[in-house]
Short mmCIF file of C-alpha atoms and ligand atoms in Angstrom, two decimals:
data_model
loop_
_atom_site.label_atom_id
_atom_site.label_comp_id
_atom_site.label_asym_id
_atom_site.label_seq_id
_atom_site.Cartn_x
_atom_site.Cartn_y
_atom_site.Cartn_z
CA UNK W 1 -57.07 8.71 -51.12
CA UNK W 2 -60.12 10.16 -49.42
CA UNK W 3 -62.41 12.93 -50.32
CA UNK W 4 -62.59 16.51 -48.62
CA UNK W 5 -65.44 16.84 -45.85
CA UNK W 6 -67.39 20.08 -45.34
CA UNK W 7 -68.43 21.23 -41.89
CA UNK W 8 -70.91 23.95 -41.70
CA UNK W 9 -70.13 26.76 -39.06
CA UNK W 10 -73.56 27.78 -37.21
CA UNK W 11 -72.83 31.40 -38.21
CA UNK W 12 -75.56 32.05 -40.87
CA UNK W 13 -76.23 35.68 -41.89
CA UNK W 14 -77.09 37.59 -45.07
CA UNK W 15 -73.19 37.70 -45.68
CA UNK W 16 -72.16 34.56 -44.73
CA UNK W 17 -75.10 32.61 -46.13
CA UNK W 18 -75.73 29.25 -44.40
CA UNK W 19 -72.63 29.83 -42.71
CA UNK W 20 -69.13 29.52 -43.10
CA UNK W 21 -67.57 26.29 -44.58
CA UNK W 22 -64.93 24.64 -42.75
CA UNK W 23 -62.95 21.85 -45.09
CA UNK W 24 -61.31 18.99 -43.90
CA UNK W 25 -58.63 17.18 -46.15
CA UNK W 26 -58.41 13.87 -44.23
CA UNK W 27 -55.03 12.14 -44.37
CA UNK W 28 -54.80 8.13 -45.34
CA UNK W 29 -53.35 5.69 -43.42
CA UNK W 30 -53.15 7.14 -40.07
CA UNK W 31 -51.65 10.46 -41.48
CA UNK W 32 -52.88 13.92 -40.21
CA UNK W 33 -55.62 15.91 -41.93
CA UNK W 34 -55.35 19.62 -43.22
CA UNK W 35 -58.06 21.69 -42.28
CA UNK W 36 -59.02 24.90 -44.57
CA UNK W 37 -60.59 27.83 -42.78
CA UNK W 38 -61.57 26.65 -39.06
CA UNK W 39 -64.23 29.24 -38.92
CA UNK W 40 -64.62 31.92 -36.17
CA UNK W 41 -63.86 30.91 -32.58
CA UNK W 42 -66.89 28.80 -31.75
CA UNK W 43 -65.82 26.02 -29.29
CA UNK W 44 -68.56 23.63 -30.32
CA UNK W 45 -67.89 23.87 -34.00
CA UNK W 46 -63.78 23.64 -33.36
CA UNK W 47 -64.77 20.54 -31.39
CA UNK W 48 -66.45 18.89 -34.37
CA UNK W 49 -63.54 19.70 -36.66
CA UNK W 50 -61.05 18.06 -34.38
CA UNK W 51 -63.38 15.11 -34.05
CA UNK W 52 -63.49 14.89 -37.86
CA UNK W 53 -59.56 14.60 -37.87
CA UNK W 54 -59.16 11.38 -35.57
CA UNK W 55 -55.37 11.13 -36.76
CA UNK W 56 -54.64 14.55 -35.82
CA UNK W 57 -54.22 17.82 -37.96
CA UNK W 58 -51.05 18.55 -39.82
CA UNK W 59 -51.66 22.30 -40.84
CA UNK W 60 -54.42 24.61 -40.90
CA UNK W 61 -54.60 26.60 -43.98
CA UNK W 62 -56.52 29.76 -44.22
CA UNK W 63 -57.98 31.31 -47.41
CA UNK W 64 -58.11 34.97 -46.06
CA UNK W 65 -57.70 36.78 -43.09
CA UNK W 66 -61.52 37.39 -42.08
CA UNK W 67 -62.55 36.43 -39.01
CA UNK W 68 -65.47 34.27 -40.15
CA UNK W 69 -62.57 31.92 -41.56
CA UNK W 70 -59.64 32.60 -39.18
CA UNK W 71 -61.16 33.47 -35.79
CA UNK W 72 -60.78 29.78 -34.38
CA UNK W 73 -57.42 28.90 -36.11
CA UNK W 74 -55.28 29.62 -33.00
CA UNK W 75 -57.66 27.86 -30.45
CA UNK W 76 -57.68 24.60 -32.99
CA UNK W 77 -53.79 25.06 -33.39
CA UNK W 78 -53.33 25.03 -29.57
CA UNK W 79 -55.47 21.94 -29.11
CA UNK W 80 -53.77 19.85 -31.78
CA UNK W 81 -50.30 21.24 -31.81
CA UNK W 82 -50.47 22.06 -35.48
CA UNK W 83 -49.26 25.07 -37.32
CA UNK W 84 -51.33 27.98 -39.23
CA UNK W 85 -50.54 29.00 -42.81
CA UNK W 86 -51.73 31.69 -44.83
CA UNK W 87 -50.75 34.16 -47.30
CA UNK W 88 -50.41 36.92 -44.66
CA UNK W 89 -47.19 36.33 -42.57
CA UNK W 90 -49.01 37.92 -39.53
CA UNK W 91 -51.52 35.04 -39.54
CA UNK W 92 -48.90 32.19 -40.34
CA UNK W 93 -46.94 30.49 -37.47
CA UNK W 94 -45.08 28.74 -40.22
CA UNK W 95 -43.74 29.66 -43.24
CA UNK W 96 -46.45 31.78 -45.17
CA UNK W 97 -48.22 30.30 -48.35
CA UNK W 98 -46.79 31.25 -51.61
CA UNK W 99 -48.32 31.43 -55.02
CA UNK W 100 -47.62 28.30 -56.84
CA UNK W 101 -46.57 26.39 -54.00
CA UNK W 102 -46.80 22.50 -54.27
CA UNK W 103 -47.87 19.93 -51.71
CA UNK W 104 -49.74 16.60 -51.00
CA UNK W 105 -52.36 15.64 -48.45
CA UNK W 106 -53.79 12.36 -48.04
CA UNK W 107 -52.40 11.46 -51.33
CA UNK W 108 -53.94 14.30 -53.25
CA UNK W 109 -51.72 16.85 -54.96
CA UNK W 110 -52.29 20.49 -54.11
CA UNK W 111 -51.41 23.73 -55.63
CA UNK W 112 -51.64 27.17 -53.95
CA UNK W 113 -53.00 30.10 -56.04
CA UNK W 114 -53.07 33.75 -54.84
CA UNK W 115 -56.64 35.21 -55.56
CA UNK W 116 -56.25 39.03 -54.21
CA UNK W 117 -59.45 41.23 -54.76
CA UNK W 118 -62.08 40.35 -51.93
CA UNK W 119 -59.12 40.84 -49.71
CA UNK W 120 -55.70 41.52 -50.45
CA UNK W 121 -54.49 37.81 -48.61
CA UNK W 122 -56.98 35.69 -50.60
CA UNK W 123 -55.47 32.74 -51.61
CA UNK W 124 -56.92 29.40 -53.22
CA UNK W 125 -55.86 25.64 -53.27
CA UNK W 126 -56.55 23.34 -56.35
CA UNK W 127 -56.62 19.74 -54.99
CA UNK W 128 -56.57 16.79 -57.37
CA UNK W 129 -59.10 14.23 -55.64
CA UNK W 130 -60.32 10.92 -56.57
CA UNK W 131 -63.55 12.56 -57.80
CA UNK W 132 -61.74 15.07 -59.95
CA UNK W 133 -59.85 18.35 -59.26
CA UNK W 134 -61.42 21.00 -57.30
CA UNK W 135 -60.45 24.55 -56.03
CA UNK W 136 -60.91 26.00 -52.48
CA UNK W 137 -61.64 29.42 -53.24
CA UNK W 138 -62.65 31.11 -50.00
CA UNK W 139 -64.71 34.42 -50.57
CA UNK W 140 -63.49 34.94 -54.26
CA UNK W 141 -66.49 33.22 -55.36
CA UNK W 142 -69.38 31.90 -53.13
CA UNK W 143 -71.82 29.06 -53.65
CA UNK W 144 -74.80 31.73 -54.29
CA UNK W 145 -74.97 35.14 -55.03
CA UNK W 146 -72.09 37.61 -55.32
CA UNK W 147 -69.16 38.49 -53.25
CA UNK W 148 -68.35 41.75 -51.72
CA UNK W 149 -65.01 43.65 -52.40
CA UNK W 150 -63.88 44.85 -49.02
CA UNK W 151 -62.32 48.06 -49.62
CA UNK W 152 -59.86 49.35 -48.86
CA UNK W 153 -58.12 46.20 -48.39
CA UNK W 154 -60.03 44.76 -51.12
CA UNK W 155 -59.40 46.00 -54.69
CA UNK W 156 -61.47 45.76 -57.77
CA UNK W 157 -58.58 45.75 -60.37
CA UNK W 158 -57.13 42.97 -58.58
CA UNK W 159 -60.39 41.06 -58.25
CA UNK W 160 -61.01 41.35 -62.04
CA UNK W 161 -57.56 39.93 -62.81
CA UNK W 162 -58.02 37.20 -60.16
CA UNK W 163 -61.07 36.10 -62.01
CA UNK W 164 -59.27 36.01 -65.13
CA UNK W 165 -56.53 33.91 -63.49
CA UNK W 166 -59.12 31.60 -62.03
CA UNK W 167 -61.01 31.09 -65.50
CA UNK W 168 -57.16 30.07 -66.81
CA UNK W 169 -56.42 27.76 -63.69
CA UNK W 170 -60.14 25.90 -64.40
CA UNK W 171 -58.77 25.27 -67.86
CA UNK W 172 -55.31 24.39 -67.09
CA UNK W 173 -56.20 21.94 -64.11
CA UNK W 174 -59.53 20.84 -65.38
CA UNK W 175 -60.88 21.83 -62.18
CA UNK W 176 -64.60 20.57 -61.98
CA UNK W 177 -65.56 21.92 -58.66
CA UNK W 178 -65.19 25.21 -56.76
CA UNK W 179 -65.36 24.75 -52.99
CA UNK W 180 -66.20 28.15 -51.60
CA UNK W 181 -66.24 29.70 -48.06
CA UNK W 182 -69.83 30.14 -48.02
CA UNK W 183 -72.68 28.45 -49.74
CA UNK W 184 -72.98 25.09 -51.83
CA UNK W 185 -70.27 23.47 -54.16
CA UNK W 186 -70.20 25.32 -57.65
CA UNK W 187 -70.48 22.67 -60.18
CA UNK W 188 -69.80 25.00 -63.34
CA UNK W 189 -66.90 26.74 -62.54
CA UNK W 190 -65.86 28.33 -65.98
CA UNK W 191 -69.72 29.54 -66.37
CA UNK W 192 -69.88 30.90 -62.67
CA UNK W 193 -66.30 32.78 -63.15
CA UNK W 194 -67.82 34.24 -66.36
CA UNK W 195 -71.11 35.24 -64.72
CA UNK W 196 -69.03 36.91 -61.80
CA UNK W 197 -67.07 38.90 -64.32
CA UNK W 198 -70.28 39.92 -66.31
CA UNK W 199 -71.81 41.01 -63.00
CA UNK W 200 -69.07 43.03 -61.89
CA UNK W 201 -69.08 44.92 -65.37
CA UNK W 202 -72.75 45.66 -65.17
CA UNK W 203 -72.52 46.98 -61.68
CA UNK W 204 -69.47 49.30 -62.89
CA UNK W 205 -71.80 50.49 -65.72
CA UNK W 206 -74.75 51.28 -63.30
CA UNK W 207 -72.28 53.08 -60.91
CA UNK W 208 -70.80 55.01 -63.77
CA UNK W 209 -74.48 56.06 -64.85
CA UNK W 210 -75.69 56.67 -61.40
CA UNK W 211 -72.66 59.15 -60.76
CA UNK W 212 -73.52 60.91 -64.09
CA UNK W 213 -76.88 61.47 -63.07
CA UNK W 214 -75.67 63.19 -60.11
CA UNK W 215 -75.56 60.37 -57.40
CA UNK W 216 -72.11 61.33 -56.17
CA UNK W 217 -72.24 60.19 -52.56
CA UNK W 218 -71.70 56.42 -51.40
CA UNK W 219 -74.92 56.51 -49.79
CA UNK W 220 -76.96 57.80 -52.73
CA UNK W 221 -75.17 55.13 -55.09
CA UNK W 222 -75.85 52.35 -52.69
CA UNK W 223 -79.51 53.61 -52.59
CA UNK W 224 -79.80 54.02 -56.41
CA UNK W 225 -78.00 50.96 -57.53
CA UNK W 226 -78.49 48.45 -54.58
CA UNK W 227 -81.72 49.41 -53.51
CA UNK W 228 -83.03 49.28 -49.84
CA UNK W 229 -80.56 47.59 -47.63
CA UNK W 230 -79.76 47.31 -43.87
CA UNK W 231 -77.14 46.54 -41.35
CA UNK W 232 -74.47 44.40 -42.58
CA UNK W 233 -75.32 43.95 -46.07
CA UNK W 234 -75.50 47.93 -46.44
CA UNK W 235 -72.02 48.41 -45.16
CA UNK W 236 -70.92 45.65 -47.42
CA UNK W 237 -72.42 47.43 -50.36
CA UNK W 238 -70.88 50.67 -49.30
CA UNK W 239 -67.24 48.99 -49.22
CA UNK W 240 -68.09 47.48 -52.74
CA UNK W 241 -69.12 50.86 -53.87
CA UNK W 242 -66.03 52.56 -52.80
CA UNK W 243 -63.92 49.82 -54.33
CA UNK W 244 -65.88 50.56 -57.53
CA UNK W 245 -65.62 54.17 -57.46
CA UNK W 246 -61.76 53.78 -56.86
CA UNK W 247 -61.57 51.57 -59.95
CA UNK W 248 -63.55 54.22 -61.99
CA UNK W 249 -61.16 56.82 -60.74
CA UNK W 250 -64.44 58.83 -59.24
CA UNK W 251 -64.28 60.49 -55.91
CA UNK W 252 -67.45 60.30 -53.75
CA UNK W 253 -68.31 63.25 -51.89
ZN1 ZN S 1 -66.47 34.94 -45.12
#
């Protein structure tokens, strides 16, 4: 049995933090590996991923269909002759992944769990490694800061339900680490999930108050609640505000 390997994509930004995390679950005794989130279509990075899998790749698993995670999947699949599996049937080359599906890689047991909210097609992988159980959670929880709800595909009610589901899974499977799509490994899963929930509810309160105070356009709410943002982070905040207004059943003008 072996431990997962992290390969960092050189695509750092305000939203991707240090870059996207590609995770390799190595095979054992000459069996092929599984790659979680090959990242964007970056030739040099994909070459490194391939080199990290000397016995080939059995399957590529996708945590969700955003390009910084899935963009390089077809190239890697073409190079290695493996198939791609995701929750979204349009991304999957083989059977789409299913909630509760069980498998095994390199002697490690794996359980899939759908995690809608950040995107509708988000799915996580609970892996029993020798060093303890871990969950690969894509962008549902990040290694640092908070994640965005990419409205309208992303949905806040679903996201809050997903946080509850993750909290239950952490307990049920004694998960000691979250392996996020961006940022460092999370070593206090239960606390981090609880903090994400508190943060979301606080933001909802702030937005409710801002709206009541007359900040009824998305731009005004972003300014008021998130402060001065530019570029991608501003657009991300706008979508997350729209998701929160939808949740609060308030309409922006
Ligand atoms: Zn991402």
